Amino acid sequence: MTKLNNIQMVDLQLQYERLKSDIDNGISEVISSAKFINGPTVSNFATNLAKYLNVKHVIPCANGTDALQIALMAAGIEPGDEVITPNFTFIATVEVVALLQAKPVLVDVNPDDFTININELKKLITPKTKAIVPVHLFGQCANMKEIMELAKKHNLLVIEDCAQSIGTDHYWGDKPQKAGTMGDFGCTSFFPSKNLGCYGDGGALYTNDDELASIAKSITNHGSTVKYHHDRIGVNSRLDSIQAAILNVKLKQLDDFNRRRQAAAIFYDHQLGIIEQIETPAKQDFSDHTYHQYTIKVPKGENLKLQAYLKEKGVPAMVYYPIPLHKQKAFEKWTDSREFPVSDELAERVLSLPMHTELKKEELTYICDTIKDYFNGK
Ligand SMILES: *Cc1c(COP(=O)(O)O)cnc(C)c1O
């Protein structure tokens, strides 16, 4: 096999080349208008995204971590409250809970779709529990029907972390609903490598609740709705106009971006599904998958070895996440010495392969053949 040298984990340069003229125009319009902060591009984008998601309110903010923090603040989470989150996720989901001096209650995940284990979750609800933060990990939704039923029964708020799943459909009832629009809040990120990424930092909250929306909006703006009148403690968290201009162009492409990711995933599924040692990503019938990551499982302890082999052959691959939260120093005090066997096992088994909107067939073939060679050589 001839070695391919330019395979990227995420290729944002080629994507920009395809969209260059629209993006460049959007950026220069903002610069000419000099409306850099809270300009019309930002409100346009919020309106466009709300329409796309079929949600009542979209509140842009500075990044996905802020979106989560602002949602918790708007939901009235106070010191000592318990907030249930999965243990296998990006740290931001849990960090903001601790930052507000609430108690993160970590829950192990399902071995197949890596989302929060609802049976385990049930056992951890106490009178102090105020909210659940499910994460729609790698582009696939957690089971929102079960989570919402549980939340209703125990009077809990649900804040969906949909940073990795913008545009994913969840099937529930007669029509699909977008990730992030089923709970009290959805929180997303426009970090460049996300499925809808800008060229810097950005984020947004979604909600169908008018009151929560107005509280969250005021929190993003120093707790203010009328200039220099501050009703509550807030933060300064804005999406800037240049990023909104880029997102306005890219939002129109989001379905196409996600289809391109899905096409690459189908190719991987076919090629890798026949390798005995590999488990390809599980697909749930209640959710689409938009493959923020295409994550395979290999035999225990094999993920780092395969990663090193691939690297030698010019194929980048990443372990998301190598250290589950219960093993992070910062979270030591919140595990109550409970065990998280699934997260522990996943850390030694998962490997995410190159996944983006510009993958060529030649590249996919090379990646799959290289993986086949690795297992054949054993
Ligand atoms: C990226 C990400 C975030 C945080 O988003 P930022 O914009 O980087 O702050 C939160 N949760 C999950 C699951 C993420 O993947």
CSV table of N, CA and C and ligand atoms in Angstrom, one decimal, residues 62-66 68 89-90 92-93 135 137 161 163-164 188-191 194 201-203 292 321, ligand 1:
chain,number,residue,atom,x,y,z
A,62,ALA,N,-20.8,32.3,24.7
A,62,ALA,CA,-19.4,32.3,24.2
A,62,ALA,C,-18.8,31.0,23.9
A,63,ASN,N,-19.3,29.9,24.5
A,63,ASN,CA,-18.8,28.6,24.3
A,63,ASN,C,-19.7,27.6,24.9
A,64,GLY,N,-19.5,26.3,24.7
A,64,GLY,CA,-20.4,25.2,25.2
A,64,GLY,C,-20.3,25.1,26.7
A,65,THR,N,-19.2,25.3,27.2
A,65,THR,CA,-19.0,25.2,28.7
A,65,THR,C,-19.9,26.3,29.4
A,66,ASP,N,-19.8,27.5,28.9
A,66,ASP,CA,-20.7,28.6,29.4
A,66,ASP,C,-22.1,28.2,29.2
A,68,LEU,N,-23.6,25.4,29.4
A,68,LEU,CA,-23.9,24.5,30.5
A,68,LEU,C,-24.0,25.2,31.8
A,89,THR,N,-17.5,11.4,29.6
A,89,THR,CA,-17.8,12.6,28.8
A,89,THR,C,-16.6,13.5,28.9
A,90,PHE,N,-16.7,14.6,28.1
A,90,PHE,CA,-15.8,15.7,28.2
A,90,PHE,C,-16.0,16.4,29.6
A,92,ALA,N,-16.1,19.3,30.7
A,92,ALA,CA,-17.0,20.5,30.9
A,92,ALA,C,-18.3,20.2,31.5
A,93,THR,N,-18.9,19.1,31.1
A,93,THR,CA,-20.3,18.7,31.5
A,93,THR,C,-20.3,18.7,33.0
A,135,VAL,N,-25.6,13.4,28.3
A,135,VAL,CA,-24.8,13.8,27.2
A,135,VAL,C,-25.1,13.0,26.0
A,137,LEU,N,-23.5,11.6,23.4
A,137,LEU,CA,-22.1,11.5,23.1
A,137,LEU,C,-21.8,11.0,21.7
A,161,ASP,N,-26.7,18.0,27.2
A,161,ASP,CA,-25.4,18.4,26.6
A,161,ASP,C,-25.4,17.9,25.2
A,163,ALA,N,-23.4,19.2,22.8
A,163,ALA,CA,-22.3,19.8,22.1
A,163,ALA,C,-21.8,18.9,21.0
A,164,GLN,N,-22.0,17.6,21.0
A,164,GLN,CA,-21.5,16.7,20.0
A,164,GLN,C,-22.6,16.2,19.1
A,188,THR,N,-25.1,23.6,23.5
A,188,THR,CA,-24.3,23.2,22.4
A,188,THR,C,-23.0,24.0,22.3
A,189,SER,N,-22.1,23.5,21.5
A,189,SER,CA,-20.8,24.2,21.3
A,189,SER,C,-20.5,24.4,19.8
A,190,PHE,N,-19.9,25.5,19.5
A,190,PHE,CA,-19.5,25.7,18.1
A,190,PHE,C,-18.0,25.7,18.0
A,191,PHE,N,-17.3,25.0,18.9
A,191,PHE,CA,-15.9,24.8,18.8
A,191,PHE,C,-15.6,24.3,17.4
A,194,LYS,N,-16.5,20.8,16.1
A,194,LYS,CA,-17.8,20.2,16.3
A,194,LYS,C,-18.5,20.1,15.0
A,201,ASP,N,-14.3,30.3,19.3
A,201,ASP,CA,-15.2,29.7,20.3
A,201,ASP,C,-16.6,30.3,20.1
A,202,GLY,N,-17.6,29.4,20.4
A,202,GLY,CA,-19.0,29.8,20.4
A,202,GLY,C,-19.8,28.8,21.0
A,203,GLY,N,-21.0,29.1,21.4
A,203,GLY,CA,-22.0,28.2,22.0
A,203,GLY,C,-23.4,28.7,22.0
A,292,HIS,N,-20.2,12.7,15.4
A,292,HIS,CA,-19.2,13.6,15.8
A,292,HIS,C,-17.9,12.9,16.0
A,321,TYR,N,-12.6,8.7,25.8
A,321,TYR,CA,-11.8,9.5,26.7
A,321,TYR,C,-10.8,8.6,27.4
B,1,LIG,C1,-17.0,20.4,23.4
B,1,LIG,C2,-17.8,19.9,24.5
B,1,LIG,C3,-18.3,20.8,25.5
B,1,LIG,C4,-17.7,22.2,25.7
B,1,LIG,O1,-17.7,23.0,24.6
B,1,LIG,P1,-16.7,24.3,24.6
B,1,LIG,O2,-17.3,25.1,23.5
B,1,LIG,O3,-15.3,23.7,24.2
B,1,LIG,O4,-16.7,25.0,25.9
B,1,LIG,C5,-19.1,20.3,26.5
B,1,LIG,N1,-19.6,19.1,26.5
B,1,LIG,C6,-19.2,18.2,25.5
B,1,LIG,C7,-19.7,16.8,25.6
B,1,LIG,C8,-18.3,18.6,24.5
B,1,LIG,O5,-17.9,17.7,23.6
